Amino acid sequence: MTDIAESMTAATDPWHFGPYGGRFVPEALTAALDELDAAFTTALADPDFGAELAALEVHYTGRPSPLTPARRFSAECGGARVYLKREDLNHTGSHKINNVLGQALLTKRMGKERVIAETGAGQHGVATATAAALMGLECTVYMGEEDTRRQALNVARMRLLGAEVVPVTAGSRTLKDAINEAMRDWVTTVDRTHYVLGTVTGPAPFPRMVRHFHEVIGREARAQILEAEGRLPDAAVACVGGGSNAIGLFSAFIDDPQVQLRGYEAGGEGVATGRHASRFAAGSPGVLHGARTYVMQDEWGQTLPSHSISAGLDYPGVGPEHSWLHDTGRAIYEPVDDAEAMSAFAALCRTEGIIPAIETAHALAGAMRLGRELGPDAVIVVNLSGRGDKDVATAAAWFGIDLDGHDQGRAPGMRP
Amino acid sequence: MRTLADAFAAARDEGRAALIGYLPAGFPTPDQAVELIAAMVEGGVDIVEVGLPYSDPLMDGPDIQAAVNAALAAGTTTDVVLDTVAQVATTGAVPLVMSYWNPIEQYGLERFALRMAEAGGQGVITPDLTPEEAADWITVTTRHELDRIFLAAPSSTDARIDRVASVSSGFLYAASTMGVTGGRTAVSSAAPELVRRCRAITGLPIGVGIGISTGDQAAEVASYADGVIVGSAFVKRILHAPDHAAAVVAVCDLARELATGVRAS
């Protein structure tokens, strides 16, 4: 590790976050990444691009998303005042649409006619298929075979929207392998295809570009909490798979040291069991999917399989900016295991009448922990990154609810 | 110890291209991999790329994916790869390692380069290391006199080829096509044009890889390149062989066919 330590001192530039990020890709992708970087940079300086995206956000996505005071759920959080940033109310049901609309517009500007995407929970795949339909682009989505089973509803949605869904049977058959397969497609078809990467990982410029398109979450949340409370929150809370919803929320508060940034990664069956997706709790810096970042790996640098009840958090890497926020101590990341997440899932359903995505339930569990620690004077903003319709089968199985309609009584662990 | 420069010079003296063969270490087992590589050398391969099996080989097609998964399942570690390099060095061929970046970073750059040099390895091909991220690697490979092989692709601009060539030594690896490894019915028409552009920019020997699987294709590529690189075709022969003895024969036969090909032009 001495060699890494040397490069740790490298100055942060547009490609890096401290020593993290960068570009570790086959040379065949360099030209496409440069083209994307140039298109993104040009678009940022073009008021027409900003106006077009803003109009889509309002008239198509339904932004701004509300900031909902969660009064009854707050009681589960030690009385801290909890607000939910309602990305679940966006068109397609999650924050993913923010990034996809931006990248779809860039695809058109680059003159490409096809988009590909990887997806874990299916939310990013659905969002990409949606944007492709809206803008008349061909769309292929790579999804681990294991995830196509866990998220069958989203597979059907993508196909209804006209996308081709390719189940990936390589490796662990989850998100990691879907990204490998999408990269292989891209390197072969790059002249007419844009890869709509779904999170703040991958080679530059993806982490900064995807962050940019999600900054709207934090921008709105900051203004909304100032209006509701007259002050900044004590903490901003989000779940972290690749970390796009988290970075979107965090981005508006990074320069406010009084606002704690809290990310919750999947603890799976428990970090001690080895069956988890806790990169910060049990990983180390390495290179995966084009960027240097925290990775779950063995001593030889082979990627270890991840596990989570939530397909969207089931990934052995994490966005490089989160690695930097972790090392600098600006954000704190903790694992939440399956059971704790499902307990928070149940709590939100019963106290607020909102069924969250299981990914999001990890953030809600974090808010319950943090609220009890900070006490009733605290104000906490949680990114409610997605809705849970896609997870009904998984949740029903977890709680022993019979989907054939036979009443099995109250689900275990749920309170009236 | 024969160097890459020696191997290319010897081929040039014979008026032919050098033949570069790839097989992953540890496939199907560490000992059998050494025997298969020896058979490749016996059949006429000049330079051996020993593949370092990696869990996420995103530049590789299905055949090499299957082989590296088998090698990892057989317990192939970076130490096994370096042992394999040492054994290849005794065959008289020039051993290189082809590795994705993370295993080298986790092993430690200095430690990896030192062990490579001790094993008689002559160079390292790093398909996902870009020149921008290679500063430390350039330092340690220079210190241990290892050649660094970077890749150029049909989509590379001339400025990019210049950048890649400026940090490369030994030879420049020209990817014949936009795509992953694996045989094609025809070698990409983009390859001769890419080699022509590379030659205008650098004096390094140019090796062409991806999609070459037959003696005829080797002859075609040898007519304009300094090195002909074949990997998936060897792996495929092994995957389809009924047993190890048959695999050894099949690998040697293919190497003979390719070696004849690079001498035909």
XYZ file of C-alpha atoms in Angstrom:
681
model
C 0.000 0.000 0.000
C 3.009 2.339 0.077
C 2.444 3.198 -3.565
C -1.135 4.227 -2.880
C -0.003 6.355 0.036
C 2.197 8.325 -2.355
C -0.711 9.089 -4.637
C -2.931 10.006 -1.666
C -1.219 13.370 -1.705
C -2.336 14.038 -5.261
C -4.240 17.288 -5.606
C -7.928 17.086 -6.341
C -8.630 17.889 -9.995
C -11.810 17.609 -12.078
C -11.317 13.844 -12.425
C -10.563 13.083 -8.783
C -11.827 13.441 -5.246
C -8.580 13.434 -3.305
C -6.956 10.129 -4.342
C -10.296 8.653 -5.467
C -12.066 8.567 -8.798
C -9.994 8.926 -11.948
C -10.309 6.893 -15.082
C -9.327 3.216 -15.250
C -10.795 1.999 -18.528
C -9.815 0.226 -21.736
C -8.403 2.716 -24.221
C -11.332 2.055 -26.564
C -13.560 4.040 -24.161
C -11.273 7.049 -23.805
C -12.625 8.844 -26.872
C -16.242 8.325 -25.763
C -15.508 9.587 -22.245
C -13.737 12.633 -23.684
C -16.701 13.246 -25.989
C -19.091 12.971 -23.052
C -16.956 15.261 -20.928
C -16.932 17.859 -23.704
C -20.688 17.563 -24.314
C -21.385 17.926 -20.595
C -19.063 20.917 -20.220
C -20.606 22.630 -23.248
C -24.134 21.897 -22.025
C -23.400 23.380 -18.587
C -22.459 26.657 -20.228
C -25.515 26.612 -22.508
C -28.605 28.299 -21.043
C -30.807 26.375 -23.494
C -29.699 23.081 -21.995
C -30.435 24.259 -18.468
C -33.822 25.580 -19.513
C -34.752 22.379 -21.340
C -33.790 20.222 -18.365
C -35.569 22.523 -15.899
C -38.752 22.384 -17.980
C -38.631 18.579 -18.019
C -38.118 18.546 -14.249
C -41.223 20.629 -13.706
C -43.591 19.317 -16.375
C -42.461 15.693 -16.666
C -40.833 14.648 -13.390
C -43.144 16.773 -11.242
C -40.510 18.777 -9.401
C -40.059 20.253 -6.945
C -40.671 17.192 -4.824
C -42.267 17.997 -1.449
C -40.477 17.984 1.878
C -42.947 16.171 4.105
C -42.854 16.603 7.889
C -43.116 13.040 9.212
C -44.853 13.742 12.513
C -45.787 10.207 13.560
C -42.569 8.673 12.249
C -40.663 11.295 14.281
C -41.914 9.567 17.429
C -40.006 6.452 16.282
C -36.892 8.619 15.954
C -36.575 9.734 19.569
C -38.834 12.698 18.905
C -36.398 14.400 16.540
C -38.272 16.347 13.863
C -37.879 14.256 10.727
C -38.597 15.590 7.243
C -38.816 13.363 4.184
C -37.523 14.612 0.824
C -40.078 12.951 -1.405
C -38.095 11.678 -4.393
C -40.519 8.742 -4.354
C -43.138 11.103 -5.820
C -41.093 11.796 -8.943
C -42.320 10.271 -12.184
C -41.052 6.644 -12.270
C -40.972 6.550 -8.465
C -37.427 7.419 -7.486
C -34.650 10.000 -7.705
C -33.129 8.153 -10.683
C -35.117 10.171 -13.230
C -33.129 13.353 -12.374
C -29.908 11.919 -13.758
C -31.472 10.039 -16.638
C -33.203 13.073 -18.149
C -29.944 14.994 -18.066
C -27.987 12.197 -19.709
C -30.714 11.531 -22.289
C -30.540 15.178 -23.359
C -26.753 14.831 -23.647
C -27.237 11.686 -25.746
C -29.307 13.692 -28.212
C -26.736 16.475 -28.261
C -23.998 13.935 -29.062
C -26.108 12.649 -31.956
C -26.327 9.122 -30.569
C -29.490 7.088 -31.055
C -29.168 4.306 -28.494
C -28.806 4.209 -24.727
C -27.787 1.326 -22.494
C -27.962 1.099 -18.730
C -27.255 -1.238 -15.851
C -29.777 -1.658 -13.118
C -29.945 -3.328 -9.730
C -33.345 -2.690 -8.197
C -34.685 -1.757 -11.605
C -35.355 1.886 -10.697
C -32.556 3.204 -12.882
C -33.518 0.803 -15.677
C -37.127 1.989 -15.533
C -36.032 5.626 -15.510
C -33.719 5.053 -18.504
C -36.405 3.157 -20.428
C -38.780 6.031 -19.671
C -36.432 8.744 -20.908
C -35.618 6.644 -23.992
C -39.325 6.367 -24.819
C -39.800 10.087 -24.253
C -36.925 11.039 -26.540
C -37.199 8.326 -29.164
C -34.004 6.451 -28.293
C -33.365 2.711 -28.489
C -32.777 1.253 -25.037
C -31.108 -1.887 -23.684
C -30.923 -2.528 -19.937
C -28.542 -5.035 -18.332
C -29.788 -6.572 -15.106
C -28.368 -9.416 -13.038
C -30.482 -12.537 -13.397
C -30.846 -12.716 -9.610
C -32.228 -9.158 -9.643
C -34.675 -9.846 -12.490
C -36.261 -12.365 -10.122
C -36.242 -10.048 -7.096
C -37.592 -7.122 -9.103
C -39.924 -8.777 -11.619
C -42.339 -5.835 -11.580
C -39.654 -3.432 -12.785
C -38.607 -5.863 -15.536
C -42.181 -5.786 -16.808
C -42.273 -1.983 -16.611
C -39.095 -1.663 -18.682
C -40.436 -4.023 -21.335
C -43.743 -2.143 -21.477
C -41.746 1.019 -22.071
C -40.099 -0.584 -25.090
C -36.709 -1.428 -23.624
C -34.849 -4.679 -24.145
C -33.938 -6.214 -20.771
C -30.921 -8.538 -20.851
C -30.577 -10.831 -17.820
C -26.886 -11.180 -16.923
C -25.844 -14.680 -15.889
C -22.140 -13.972 -15.270
C -20.535 -13.807 -11.836
C -22.837 -13.110 -8.903
C -25.700 -12.195 -11.286
C -26.282 -8.842 -9.582
C -25.513 -5.164 -10.175
C -21.726 -5.585 -10.383
C -22.065 -8.047 -13.230
C -24.688 -5.924 -14.973
C -22.146 -3.063 -15.049
C -19.473 -5.376 -16.520
C -21.880 -6.432 -19.267
C -22.985 -2.848 -19.998
C -19.303 -1.831 -20.319
C -18.728 -4.709 -22.771
C -21.699 -3.577 -24.846
C -20.509 0.029 -24.750
C -16.958 -0.725 -25.869
C -18.430 -2.518 -28.911
C -21.168 -0.024 -29.875
C -19.759 3.254 -28.589
C -20.049 5.143 -31.899
C -23.864 5.150 -31.708
C -24.521 4.328 -28.045
C -24.374 6.324 -24.836
C -24.000 4.439 -21.560
C -26.381 6.052 -19.065
C -24.513 5.075 -15.915
C -26.986 5.160 -13.052
C -24.960 6.313 -10.113
C -21.991 8.410 -9.023
C -19.447 5.667 -9.776
C -17.465 4.796 -12.885
C -14.751 6.646 -14.801
C -14.611 10.445 -15.048
C -16.734 12.357 -15.941
C -19.549 10.131 -14.631
C -19.251 10.765 -10.873
C -19.323 14.559 -11.196
C -21.869 14.569 -14.009
C -24.354 12.295 -12.241
C -23.881 14.310 -9.067
C -24.661 17.482 -10.989
C -27.988 16.134 -12.210
C -28.966 15.108 -8.652
C -27.930 18.365 -6.972
C -31.513 19.528 -7.507
C -32.489 17.277 -4.569
C -30.240 19.105 -2.137
C -30.977 22.536 -3.586
C -34.712 22.085 -3.072
C -34.360 20.396 0.321
C -32.184 23.192 1.641
C -34.678 25.899 0.655
C -37.603 23.831 1.936
C -36.106 23.106 5.358
C -35.097 26.752 5.770
C -38.689 27.706 5.081
C -40.146 25.047 7.386
C -37.746 25.389 10.310
C -36.008 28.690 9.754
C -32.667 26.949 10.069
C -30.473 24.285 8.561
C -31.038 20.668 9.660
C -28.760 18.950 12.157
C -28.354 16.025 9.811
C -28.923 15.005 6.207
C -29.528 11.263 5.909
C -29.524 8.932 2.909
C -28.913 5.323 1.915
C -25.745 4.625 -0.064
C -25.432 1.975 -2.759
C -23.454 3.690 -5.486
C -24.482 6.823 -3.647
C -26.318 9.043 -6.143
C -29.314 9.979 -4.003
C -26.984 10.603 -1.062
C -24.626 12.863 -2.994
C -27.620 14.749 -4.410
C -28.836 15.568 -0.919
C -25.404 16.043 0.667
C -24.198 18.404 -2.061
C -26.230 21.325 -0.696
C -24.860 20.925 2.845
C -21.203 19.896 2.397
C -20.020 23.450 3.102
C -22.176 23.753 6.246
C -20.140 22.024 8.968
C -23.064 22.178 11.415
C -25.016 19.760 9.210
C -24.000 16.151 9.814
C -23.927 14.042 6.652
C -24.951 10.457 7.342
C -24.875 7.648 4.802
C -26.213 4.168 5.481
C -24.904 1.194 3.525
C -26.348 -2.297 3.444
C -25.315 -4.487 6.375
C -27.059 -7.486 4.793
C -27.159 -10.393 7.216
C -24.641 -8.561 9.413
C -21.125 -7.310 8.670
C -19.669 -10.120 10.810
C -21.278 -12.776 8.572
C -19.449 -11.541 5.467
C -22.818 -11.390 3.670
C -23.279 -7.634 3.336
C -22.520 -4.639 1.107
C -20.633 -2.533 3.669
C -17.751 -1.061 1.722
C -16.724 1.403 4.419
C -17.180 -0.986 7.338
C -15.401 -3.912 5.669
C -13.779 -2.763 2.414
C -10.587 -0.934 1.450
C -9.425 1.413 -1.313
C -9.095 -0.264 -4.703
C -10.131 0.116 -8.321
C -13.479 -1.129 -9.594
C -15.492 -0.206 -12.687
C -13.203 2.573 -13.767
C -12.602 4.448 -10.500
C -10.480 4.232 -7.379
C -12.790 3.945 -4.389
C -13.636 1.735 -1.417
C -14.210 -1.826 -2.626
C -15.120 -5.110 -1.003
C -12.139 -7.222 -2.027
C -9.812 -9.964 -0.872
C -6.083 -9.523 -0.224
C -5.363 -10.172 -3.944
C -7.691 -7.431 -5.187
C -10.429 -9.799 -6.357
C -13.866 -8.265 -5.866
C -15.927 -10.007 -3.197
C -19.612 -10.719 -3.725
C -22.003 -8.391 -1.906
C -25.331 -9.253 -0.287
C -28.376 -7.234 0.680
C -32.121 -7.699 0.802
C -32.124 -4.517 -1.274
C -31.015 -5.058 -4.874
C -30.164 -1.367 -5.246
C -27.617 -1.407 -2.421
C -26.168 -4.800 -3.365
C -22.913 -3.518 -4.862
C -19.277 -4.040 -3.749
C -18.107 -0.552 -4.776
C -19.258 2.997 -4.000
C -19.014 6.420 -5.604
C -15.490 7.869 -5.246
C -16.701 11.144 -3.753
C -18.182 9.198 -0.849
C -14.776 7.594 -0.286
C -13.289 11.058 -0.035
C -16.076 12.334 2.268
C -15.453 9.246 4.418
C -11.678 9.694 4.635
C -11.934 13.386 5.397
C -14.555 12.692 8.062
C -17.060 15.085 6.480
C -19.631 12.297 6.136
C -20.153 9.285 8.364
C -21.175 5.931 6.918
C -22.645 3.064 8.910
C -24.136 -0.297 7.988
C -27.810 -1.102 8.521
C -28.627 -4.795 8.316
C -31.613 -6.379 6.574
C -33.646 -6.814 9.761
C -33.160 -3.242 10.963
C -34.034 -1.894 7.515
C -37.204 -3.979 7.308
C -38.231 -2.836 10.753
C -37.882 0.794 9.615
C -39.766 -0.081 6.426
C -42.670 -1.331 8.534
C -42.509 1.713 10.799
C -42.831 4.192 7.939
C -45.693 2.240 6.360
C -47.659 2.276 9.587
C -46.880 5.786 10.843
C -46.951 7.832 7.644
C -48.856 5.796 5.078
C -45.807 5.743 2.815
C -44.366 2.469 1.504
C -40.672 3.182 0.907
C -38.238 1.307 -1.311
C -36.205 -1.180 0.724
C -33.085 0.775 -0.272
C -34.625 3.871 1.317
C -35.599 1.867 4.407
C -31.877 1.710 5.255
C -31.850 5.521 5.475
C -35.011 5.466 7.596
C -33.369 3.008 9.991
C -30.421 5.379 10.156
C -32.746 8.270 11.003
C -34.305 6.209 13.804
C -30.838 5.548 15.260
C -29.606 9.094 14.794
C -32.811 10.720 16.100
C -32.549 8.777 19.348
C -28.950 9.918 19.645
C -29.596 13.599 18.847
C -32.850 13.959 20.802
C -36.120 15.852 20.307
C -34.554 19.231 19.461
C -32.890 17.840 16.379
C -34.052 18.400 12.807
C -33.272 15.607 10.352
C -33.822 15.534 6.595
C -34.067 12.026 5.126
C -33.922 11.468 1.407
C -36.943 9.294 0.655
C -35.234 8.154 -2.524
C -37.838 5.745 -3.869
C -41.218 4.194 -3.417
C -41.683 0.559 -2.449
C -44.195 -0.816 -4.948
C -41.442 -2.853 -6.586
C -40.592 -4.387 -3.204
C -44.041 -5.587 -2.228
C -43.248 -9.245 -2.957
C -39.977 -9.131 -1.008
C -41.609 -7.342 1.923
C -44.588 -9.692 1.916
C -42.246 -12.677 2.080
C -40.247 -11.031 4.886
C -43.327 -10.260 6.969
C -45.176 -13.499 6.137
C -48.010 -11.832 4.241
C -49.789 -14.208 1.850
C -50.050 -12.522 -1.560
C -53.030 -14.734 -2.474
C -55.134 -12.631 -0.133
C -55.495 -15.010 2.777
C -55.302 -13.077 6.025
C -52.311 -14.237 8.024
C -52.921 -11.778 10.800
C -50.619 -8.881 11.635
C -47.136 -9.102 10.288
C -44.430 -9.809 12.861
C -42.644 -6.784 14.192
C -45.371 -4.401 13.055
C -47.285 -2.276 15.457
C -50.805 -0.969 14.917
C 17.514 -13.270 -20.381
C 15.740 -12.524 -23.653
C 13.973 -9.174 -23.708
C 11.031 -7.974 -25.764
C 13.452 -5.987 -27.898
C 15.446 -9.187 -28.550
C 12.319 -11.071 -29.588
C 11.141 -8.376 -31.986
C 14.658 -7.965 -33.425
C 14.981 -11.725 -33.982
C 11.639 -11.854 -35.781
C 12.545 -8.835 -37.875
C 15.838 -10.489 -38.848
C 13.804 -13.432 -40.107
C 11.587 -11.044 -42.050
C 8.460 -11.902 -40.095
C 6.211 -10.704 -37.288
C 6.580 -11.988 -33.735
C 3.901 -14.356 -32.435
C 2.466 -13.417 -29.043
C 0.271 -15.945 -27.247
C -1.977 -15.356 -24.233
C -3.141 -17.859 -21.640
C -4.338 -17.176 -18.105
C -2.207 -18.517 -15.255
C -3.961 -21.207 -13.241
C -6.231 -22.365 -16.049
C -7.473 -24.975 -15.654
C -5.031 -25.541 -12.766
C -1.671 -23.878 -12.007
C 0.415 -26.905 -13.085
C -1.614 -27.618 -16.198
C -1.410 -23.964 -17.229
C 2.392 -24.198 -17.211
C 2.252 -27.302 -19.420
C -0.162 -25.614 -21.811
C 2.045 -22.536 -22.092
C 5.068 -24.755 -22.706
C 3.113 -26.421 -25.533
C 2.329 -22.990 -26.972
C 6.045 -22.128 -26.942
C 6.971 -25.479 -28.475
C 4.514 -24.735 -31.289
C 6.285 -21.456 -32.073
C 5.055 -18.648 -29.811
C 7.846 -16.089 -29.254
C 6.323 -14.003 -26.473
C 3.891 -15.236 -23.791
C 1.269 -13.075 -22.128
C 0.520 -14.736 -18.795
C -2.957 -13.565 -17.843
C -3.575 -12.602 -14.220
C -7.103 -13.861 -13.513
C -9.416 -11.100 -12.229
C -12.992 -11.230 -10.976
C -14.257 -8.427 -13.245
C -12.592 -8.753 -16.673
C -14.638 -6.142 -18.483
C -12.525 -6.149 -21.628
C -12.918 -9.900 -22.124
C -15.460 -11.967 -24.008
C -17.091 -15.213 -22.822
C -14.161 -17.611 -23.477
C -11.598 -15.728 -21.408
C -14.236 -14.990 -18.751
C -14.850 -18.744 -18.420
C -11.115 -19.454 -18.229
C -10.322 -16.865 -15.568
C -13.311 -17.942 -13.490
C -11.977 -21.511 -13.608
C -8.502 -20.282 -12.668
C -9.839 -18.297 -9.712
C -11.888 -21.278 -8.591
C -8.680 -23.361 -8.751
C -7.105 -20.962 -6.231
C -4.950 -18.882 -8.577
C -3.428 -15.944 -6.728
C -0.957 -13.283 -7.811
C 1.836 -15.405 -6.302
C 0.777 -18.308 -8.538
C 0.897 -15.988 -11.551
C 4.442 -14.918 -10.684
C 5.498 -18.577 -10.247
C 4.042 -19.253 -13.675
C 6.093 -16.380 -15.118
C 9.258 -17.887 -13.620
C 8.505 -21.233 -15.259
C 7.711 -19.649 -18.620
C 11.077 -17.844 -18.479
C 12.817 -21.244 -18.490
C 11.202 -22.198 -21.830
C 13.140 -19.550 -23.749
C 10.050 -17.508 -24.600
C 9.738 -13.929 -23.348
C 7.209 -13.799 -20.492
C 4.890 -10.835 -19.941
C 1.965 -10.423 -17.578
C -1.406 -9.106 -18.729
C -3.367 -7.769 -15.759
C -6.246 -5.518 -14.908
C -5.065 -2.819 -12.580
C -6.593 -3.585 -9.181
C -4.697 -6.840 -8.468
C -1.385 -5.050 -9.097
C -2.405 -2.134 -6.889
C -3.432 -4.450 -4.055
C -0.243 -6.538 -4.339
C 1.747 -3.295 -4.181
C 3.365 -1.736 -7.248
C 6.924 -2.005 -5.956
C 6.452 -5.556 -4.696
C 4.833 -6.656 -7.954
C 7.521 -5.120 -10.155
C 10.309 -6.542 -7.999
C 8.870 -10.077 -8.063
C 8.244 -9.831 -11.805
C 11.854 -8.875 -12.424
C 13.083 -11.679 -10.124
C 10.893 -14.173 -11.996
C 12.393 -13.162 -15.334
C 9.264 -11.334 -16.479
C 10.035 -8.721 -19.140
C 6.968 -6.505 -19.197
C 3.391 -5.896 -18.122
C 0.308 -5.175 -20.228
C -2.263 -3.142 -18.287
C -5.460 -2.817 -20.334
C -7.378 -0.602 -17.915
C -4.524 1.605 -16.698
C -4.572 4.958 -18.458
C -1.418 7.098 -18.780
C -3.118 9.695 -16.554
C -3.180 7.237 -13.625
C 0.215 5.658 -14.309
C 2.768 8.006 -12.697
C 3.746 5.631 -9.860
C 3.708 2.638 -12.202
C 6.105 4.365 -14.613
C 8.492 5.003 -11.733
C 8.595 1.429 -10.440
C 8.695 -0.276 -13.841
C 11.555 1.976 -14.873
C 13.387 1.104 -11.646
C 13.014 -2.640 -12.325
C 13.613 -2.402 -16.084
C 10.218 -3.829 -16.994
C 8.536 -2.885 -20.234
C 5.141 -1.148 -19.920
C 2.621 -1.948 -22.607
C -0.377 0.354 -23.011
C -3.164 0.034 -25.561
C -4.274 2.047 -28.559
C -7.727 1.595 -30.110
C -9.347 2.489 -33.443
C -11.146 5.334 -31.630
C -7.892 6.814 -30.299
C -7.025 10.216 -31.720
C -3.499 10.803 -33.008
C -2.815 12.956 -29.947
C -3.992 10.096 -27.757
C -1.813 7.537 -29.558
C 1.116 9.883 -28.996
C 0.290 10.092 -25.291
C -0.074 6.316 -24.913
C 3.074 5.588 -26.941
C 5.087 8.110 -24.918
C 4.637 6.053 -21.736
C 4.898 2.640 -23.439
C 8.002 0.555 -24.008
C 8.649 -2.840 -25.608
C 5.745 -2.511 -28.007
C 2.439 -0.728 -28.451
C -0.665 -2.926 -28.235
C -3.103 -1.980 -30.997
C -6.610 -3.298 -30.359
C -7.805 -4.286 -33.819
C -11.440 -3.542 -33.193
C -13.863 -1.810 -30.875
C -14.968 -4.664 -28.661
C -14.071 -7.380 -26.204
C -11.647 -10.265 -26.719
C -12.743 -13.238 -28.787
C -12.447 -14.630 -32.308
C -14.108 -12.937 -35.270
C -14.754 -14.400 -38.710
C -12.648 -11.587 -40.165
C -10.018 -9.338 -38.655
C -11.339 -5.798 -38.398
C -10.647 -3.518 -41.338
C -9.844 -0.839 -38.760
C -6.607 -2.638 -37.811
C -4.341 -1.718 -40.779
C -5.412 1.919 -40.570
C -4.716 2.011 -36.822
C -1.273 0.462 -37.345
C -0.531 2.993 -40.077
C -1.441 5.856 -37.725
C 0.624 4.362 -34.890
C 3.688 4.001 -37.140
C 3.488 7.657 -38.119
C 3.679 8.589 -34.438
C 5.997 6.097 -32.758
C 9.014 3.942 -33.537
C 7.856 1.241 -31.119
C 6.973 -2.164 -32.573
C 3.205 -2.481 -33.046
C 1.421 -5.641 -31.879
C -2.142 -6.241 -33.044
C -4.615 -8.195 -30.952
C -8.305 -9.036 -30.574
C -10.159 -11.226 -33.026
C -7.244 -13.228 -34.520
C -7.755 -16.999 -34.376
C -6.416 -18.690 -37.535
C -3.141 -19.030 -39.461
C -4.605 -17.085 -42.387
C -5.645 -14.224 -40.141
C -2.177 -14.263 -38.531
C -0.601 -14.029 -41.986
C -2.853 -11.120 -42.906
C -2.004 -9.163 -39.746
C 1.698 -10.070 -39.999
C 1.789 -8.332 -43.374
C 1.440 -4.932 -41.677
C 2.190 -5.405 -37.942
C 5.310 -6.323 -35.942
C 3.484 -8.650 -33.568
C 0.402 -10.859 -33.842
C -1.429 -11.426 -30.547
C -3.708 -14.435 -30.029
C -5.535 -15.303 -26.809
C -9.151 -16.420 -26.956
C -8.448 -18.954 -29.708
C -6.018 -20.810 -27.417
C -8.471 -20.644 -24.542
C -11.270 -21.957 -26.740
C -9.167 -24.978 -27.796
C -8.611 -25.818 -24.135
C -12.251 -25.310 -23.170
C -13.328 -27.683 -25.957
C -10.681 -30.368 -25.407
C -11.924 -33.644 -23.879
C -8.981 -33.870 -21.481
C -5.698 -32.219 -20.569
C -3.537 -34.301 -22.924
C -5.785 -33.365 -25.840
C -5.673 -29.703 -24.775
C -1.862 -29.739 -24.819
C -1.875 -31.155 -28.347
C -4.553 -28.691 -29.523
C -2.661 -25.688 -28.144
C 0.600 -26.819 -29.751
C -1.163 -27.394 -33.079
C -2.742 -23.943 -33.062
C 0.610 -22.326 -32.196
C 2.184 -24.159 -35.178
C -0.560 -22.961 -37.485
C -0.158 -19.365 -36.296
C 3.653 -19.555 -36.422
C 3.372 -20.700 -40.042
C 0.979 -17.816 -40.639
C 3.338 -15.107 -39.367
C 6.051 -16.522 -41.688
C 3.815 -16.634 -44.768
C 3.753 -12.957 -45.649
